[in-house]
Tab-separated table of C-alpha atoms and ligand atoms in Angstrom:
chain	number	residue	atom	x	y	z
A	1	MET	CA	0.000	0.000	0.000
A	2	GLN	CA	1.203	3.555	-0.758
A	3	ASP	CA	2.257	5.527	2.332
A	4	GLN	CA	-0.032	8.404	3.225
A	5	LEU	CA	2.361	11.330	2.974
A	6	ALA	CA	2.524	14.332	5.280
A	7	GLU	CA	0.542	17.333	4.030
A	8	LEU	CA	2.320	20.613	4.608
A	9	ALA	CA	2.136	24.363	4.516
A	10	TRP	CA	5.197	26.538	5.216
A	11	ARG	CA	5.364	29.313	7.768
A	12	GLU	CA	7.838	32.081	7.028
A	13	GLY	CA	8.832	29.919	4.066
A	14	ARG	CA	10.869	27.566	6.243
A	15	ILE	CA	8.845	26.029	9.099
A	16	PRO	CA	6.734	23.054	8.055
A	17	VAL	CA	3.209	23.058	9.429
A	18	SER	CA	1.008	19.984	9.138
A	19	THR	CA	-2.286	20.880	7.510
A	20	ARG	CA	-3.704	17.529	8.668
A	21	PHE	CA	-3.012	18.375	12.338
A	22	ASP	CA	-2.818	22.186	12.075
A	23	ASP	CA	0.423	22.273	14.066
A	24	PRO	CA	4.085	23.050	13.300
A	25	TYR	CA	6.697	20.274	13.300
A	26	PHE	CA	9.060	22.163	15.548
A	27	SER	CA	9.336	25.286	17.645
A	28	LEU	CA	8.851	28.500	15.750
A	29	GLN	CA	11.598	30.012	17.903
A	30	SER	CA	14.407	27.507	17.428
A	31	GLY	CA	13.672	23.890	16.633
A	32	LEU	CA	17.180	22.663	17.280
A	33	GLU	CA	17.602	24.370	20.645
A	34	GLU	CA	14.242	22.983	21.740
A	35	THR	CA	15.246	19.477	20.676
A	36	ARG	CA	18.460	19.726	22.673
A	37	HIS	CA	16.704	21.055	25.746
A	38	VAL	CA	13.656	18.807	25.754
A	39	PHE	CA	14.644	15.487	24.219
A	40	LEU	CA	18.408	15.270	24.746
A	41	SER	CA	18.911	16.949	28.144
A	42	GLY	CA	15.456	15.742	29.213
A	43	ASN	CA	16.678	12.148	28.796
A	44	GLY	CA	20.105	12.803	30.355
A	45	LEU	CA	21.876	12.725	26.985
A	46	PRO	CA	24.645	12.665	25.982
A	47	GLU	CA	25.808	11.523	29.454
A	48	ARG	CA	23.886	8.223	29.413
A	49	LEU	CA	24.952	7.190	25.915
A	50	ARG	CA	26.974	3.995	25.547
A	51	PRO	CA	27.262	1.365	22.824
A	52	GLY	CA	23.995	-0.587	22.687
A	53	PHE	CA	21.887	2.314	24.015
A	54	ARG	CA	18.341	2.318	22.560
A	55	ILE	CA	16.358	5.438	21.742
A	56	ALA	CA	12.747	5.368	20.540
A	57	GLU	CA	10.572	8.191	19.291
A	58	LEU	CA	6.890	8.785	18.657
A	59	GLY	CA	6.711	11.020	15.562
A	60	PHE	CA	9.712	11.012	13.206
A	61	GLY	CA	8.561	14.066	11.257
A	62	THR	CA	11.453	15.918	9.625
A	63	GLY	CA	14.194	13.833	11.257
A	64	LEU	CA	15.421	16.847	13.249
A	65	ASN	CA	15.568	14.912	16.526
A	66	LEU	CA	17.423	12.103	14.770
A	67	LEU	CA	20.058	14.469	13.362
A	68	ALA	CA	20.490	16.276	16.686
A	69	THR	CA	21.048	12.855	18.283
A	70	ALA	CA	23.463	11.713	15.569
A	71	ALA	CA	25.521	14.828	16.317
A	72	ILE	CA	26.147	13.769	19.946
A	73	VAL	CA	26.738	10.035	19.487
A	74	THR	CA	30.433	9.259	19.333
A	75	GLU	CA	30.519	5.521	19.984
A	76	GLY	CA	28.087	3.068	18.436
A	77	PRO	CA	26.068	1.249	17.760
A	78	VAL	CA	23.266	3.287	19.261
A	79	PHE	CA	19.806	2.198	18.103
A	80	TYR	CA	17.185	4.755	17.050
A	81	THR	CA	13.675	3.532	16.338
A	82	SER	CA	11.005	6.019	15.347
A	83	PHE	CA	7.278	5.569	14.696
A	84	GLU	CA	5.685	7.656	11.947
A	85	ALA	CA	2.246	7.437	10.338
A	86	PHE	CA	2.652	10.110	7.642
A	87	PRO	CA	6.202	10.150	6.271
A	88	MET	CA	7.416	13.349	4.664
A	89	ALA	CA	8.217	13.614	0.992
A	90	PRO	CA	12.037	13.789	0.628
A	91	ASP	CA	11.938	17.294	-0.883
A	92	ASP	CA	9.897	18.562	2.064
A	93	MET	CA	12.314	16.973	4.514
A	94	ALA	CA	15.235	18.632	2.718
A	95	ARG	CA	13.491	21.994	2.787
A	96	ALA	CA	12.683	21.689	6.516
A	97	LEU	CA	16.192	20.618	7.481
A	98	ALA	CA	17.784	23.416	5.416
A	99	ALA	CA	16.835	25.668	8.368
A	100	PHE	CA	19.605	23.970	10.393
A	101	PRO	CA	22.855	24.421	8.465
A	102	GLU	CA	24.852	23.297	11.526
A	103	LEU	CA	23.452	19.762	11.058
A	104	ASP	CA	24.588	17.605	8.160
A	105	ALA	CA	21.341	16.324	6.681
A	106	SER	CA	22.694	15.042	3.370
A	107	GLU	CA	23.074	11.380	4.340
A	108	LEU	CA	19.604	11.207	5.904
A	109	ILE	CA	17.975	12.889	2.921
A	110	ALA	CA	19.765	10.579	0.486
A	111	ALA	CA	18.642	7.490	2.435
A	112	TRP	CA	15.088	8.821	2.723
A	113	ALA	CA	14.917	9.654	-0.998
A	114	ARG	CA	15.901	6.124	-1.970
A	115	GLY	CA	13.101	4.833	0.242
A	116	ALA	CA	15.336	3.382	2.976
A	117	ARG	CA	13.627	3.086	6.341
A	118	GLN	CA	16.412	1.083	7.991
A	119	PHE	CA	19.866	2.576	7.561
A	120	SER	CA	23.046	3.592	9.390
A	121	LEU	CA	23.749	7.223	10.141
A	122	GLY	CA	27.223	7.600	11.613
A	123	ALA	CA	27.179	5.552	14.813
A	124	LEU	CA	23.358	5.275	14.778
A	125	GLU	CA	21.377	2.292	13.523
A	126	VAL	CA	18.080	3.777	12.416
A	127	ASP	CA	14.733	2.033	11.993
A	128	ILE	CA	11.689	4.077	10.983
A	129	ILE	CA	8.514	2.087	11.497
A	130	VAL	CA	5.865	3.472	9.168
A	131	GLY	CA	2.253	3.189	10.268
A	132	ASP	CA	-0.068	4.334	13.016
A	133	ALA	CA	1.823	3.954	16.302
A	134	ARG	CA	-1.379	2.659	17.933
A	135	GLN	CA	-0.929	-0.423	15.779
A	136	THR	CA	2.838	-0.589	15.303
A	137	LEU	CA	4.082	0.074	18.847
A	138	PRO	CA	2.204	-2.846	20.453
A	139	GLU	CA	3.803	-5.122	17.826
A	140	TRP	CA	7.324	-3.782	18.371
A	141	GLN	CA	9.658	-6.345	19.929
A	142	GLY	CA	12.136	-3.763	21.259
A	143	ARG	CA	12.558	-1.740	24.432
A	144	ALA	CA	13.990	1.728	24.770
A	145	ASP	CA	16.384	3.270	27.278
A	146	ALA	CA	15.128	6.719	26.299
A	147	TRP	CA	11.886	7.853	24.683
A	148	TYR	CA	11.273	11.073	22.763
A	149	LEU	CA	7.521	11.687	22.905
A	150	ASP	CA	7.082	14.158	20.065
A	151	GLY	CA	3.585	13.977	18.654
A	152	PHE	CA	1.824	17.154	17.660
A	153	SER	CA	0.195	18.924	20.592
A	154	PRO	CA	-2.053	16.663	22.687
A	155	ALA	CA	-5.056	18.869	21.828
A	156	LYS	CA	-4.498	18.396	18.092
A	157	ASN	CA	-3.079	14.870	17.974
A	158	PRO	CA	-4.763	13.140	20.959
A	159	GLU	CA	-4.315	9.653	19.487
A	160	LEU	CA	-0.544	9.889	19.974
A	161	TRP	CA	-0.935	10.667	23.702
A	162	SER	CA	-3.709	8.312	24.741
A	163	GLU	CA	-3.621	6.356	27.971
A	164	ALA	CA	-3.413	3.105	25.977
A	165	LEU	CA	-0.454	4.315	23.915
A	166	MET	CA	1.386	5.676	26.979
A	167	ALA	CA	0.899	2.231	28.569
A	168	GLN	CA	2.584	0.788	25.486
A	169	VAL	CA	5.460	3.251	25.874
A	170	GLY	CA	5.877	2.038	29.456
A	171	ALA	CA	5.718	-1.602	28.400
A	172	HIS	CA	8.467	-0.908	25.842
A	173	THR	CA	10.837	0.800	28.261
A	174	ALA	CA	13.841	-0.882	29.879
A	175	ALA	CA	14.268	-0.755	33.668
A	176	GLY	CA	15.781	2.624	34.495
A	177	GLY	CA	14.701	3.945	31.094
A	178	THR	CA	13.409	7.473	30.668
A	179	PHE	CA	11.060	9.606	28.600
A	180	ALA	CA	11.028	13.301	27.828
A	181	THR	CA	8.396	15.453	26.166
A	182	TYR	CA	7.706	19.140	25.643
A	183	THR	CA	4.175	18.888	26.997
A	184	ALA	CA	3.117	19.209	30.615
A	185	ALA	CA	-0.541	18.347	29.912
A	186	GLY	CA	-2.044	16.798	33.036
A	187	HIS	CA	-3.720	13.831	31.327
A	188	VAL	CA	-0.481	12.896	29.551
A	189	ARG	CA	1.482	13.082	32.808
A	190	ARG	CA	-1.117	10.940	34.571
A	191	ALA	CA	-1.089	8.359	31.771
A	192	LEU	CA	2.707	8.151	31.949
A	193	SER	CA	2.577	7.737	35.749
A	194	GLN	CA	0.085	4.928	35.314
A	195	ALA	CA	2.444	3.410	32.755
A	196	GLY	CA	5.062	3.046	35.503
A	197	PHE	CA	7.160	6.206	35.207
A	198	ALA	CA	8.082	8.499	38.088
A	199	VAL	CA	7.073	11.723	36.319
A	200	THR	CA	8.533	15.142	37.056
A	201	ARG	CA	7.944	18.592	35.650
A	202	SER	CA	10.900	20.743	34.673
A	203	PRO	CA	11.395	24.109	32.959
A	204	GLY	CA	10.285	24.054	29.344
A	205	TYR	CA	11.964	25.612	26.361
A	206	GLY	CA	11.363	29.205	25.343
A	207	ARG	CA	7.838	30.351	26.022
A	208	LYS	CA	6.740	26.966	27.391
A	209	ARG	CA	6.833	27.116	31.161
A	210	HIS	CA	7.060	23.383	31.777
A	211	MET	CA	7.995	20.123	30.104
A	212	SER	CA	7.775	16.561	31.470
A	213	ARG	CA	10.278	13.832	32.020
A	214	GLY	CA	10.241	10.541	33.818
A	215	VAL	CA	12.154	7.455	34.878
A	216	MET	CA	10.859	3.892	34.813
A	217	ALA	CA	10.935	2.460	38.303
B	1	SAM	C1	5.740	17.224	16.029
B	1	SAM	S1	5.904	16.116	14.688
B	1	SAM	C2	7.428	15.261	15.013
B	1	SAM	C3	8.665	16.078	14.819
B	1	SAM	C4	9.889	15.216	14.697
B	1	SAM	N1	10.218	14.500	15.898
B	1	SAM	C5	11.076	15.967	14.142
B	1	SAM	O1	12.195	15.806	14.670
B	1	SAM	O2	10.888	16.651	13.142
B	1	SAM	C6	4.715	14.823	15.065
B	1	SAM	C7	4.759	13.645	14.141
B	1	SAM	O3	3.880	12.631	14.624
B	1	SAM	C8	3.305	11.968	13.508
B	1	SAM	N2	2.076	11.262	13.913
B	1	SAM	C9	0.871	11.811	14.214
B	1	SAM	N3	-0.019	10.854	14.569
B	1	SAM	C10	0.637	9.674	14.506
B	1	SAM	C11	0.265	8.312	14.761
B	1	SAM	N4	-0.972	7.986	15.162
B	1	SAM	N5	1.213	7.355	14.611
B	1	SAM	C12	2.477	7.665	14.224
B	1	SAM	N6	2.881	8.945	13.962
B	1	SAM	C13	1.990	9.931	14.093
B	1	SAM	C14	3.063	13.109	12.536
B	1	SAM	O4	2.884	12.656	11.219
B	1	SAM	C15	4.341	13.951	12.729
B	1	SAM	O5	5.339	13.571	11.832
């Protein structure tokens, strides 16, 4: 079956906005700084990285989080699995990532354009699982040491933050594993607590007062 591609509009000519979800893919202020603050620092990275470390992500989008991670991994293999229902067209991905000249996107874009969904990127072993995460995550055989929960906002993309899906995130987390997300929405935090995480609130990026992070007991 043909993938259902992402449908985009562009804000200021450079920030991709999903017309399906009516939400931007990354912070209008600085996508890369937000990624570093929320997903990397929020999961204790790069300090916790070691060969064999496993990262998983809900919402692959432009691949920005992947590239920001590739930039801090020095010793591999580190495994990066991401779940995405609406993959971006390669030209859109290239246009989105052009906003971050400090990241080298060429290898990712080349792999994406040839249709690869499992590929190496420096020390990372990447696996993009295409499909609705509500179906694909329960079937996933892996476990993550760190989760990036990066759906569109819970108000606009509630299916990626449901109690059932957060339970699946918990079930696919190694002991001592962590999650980080930009949202501090109460129902998401409660679902993640119920999934077994000790959830804390910490300062968010930019105009967002709070973000959430947690450790699996
Ligand atoms: C905020 S964007 C992710 C940004 C991305 N992490 C990046 O680095 O560019 C949210 C992503 O979640 C995806 N998504 C939304 N609902 C989904 C679902 N039910 N299953 C899997 N992916 C979904 C969207 O297509 C979109 O790519």
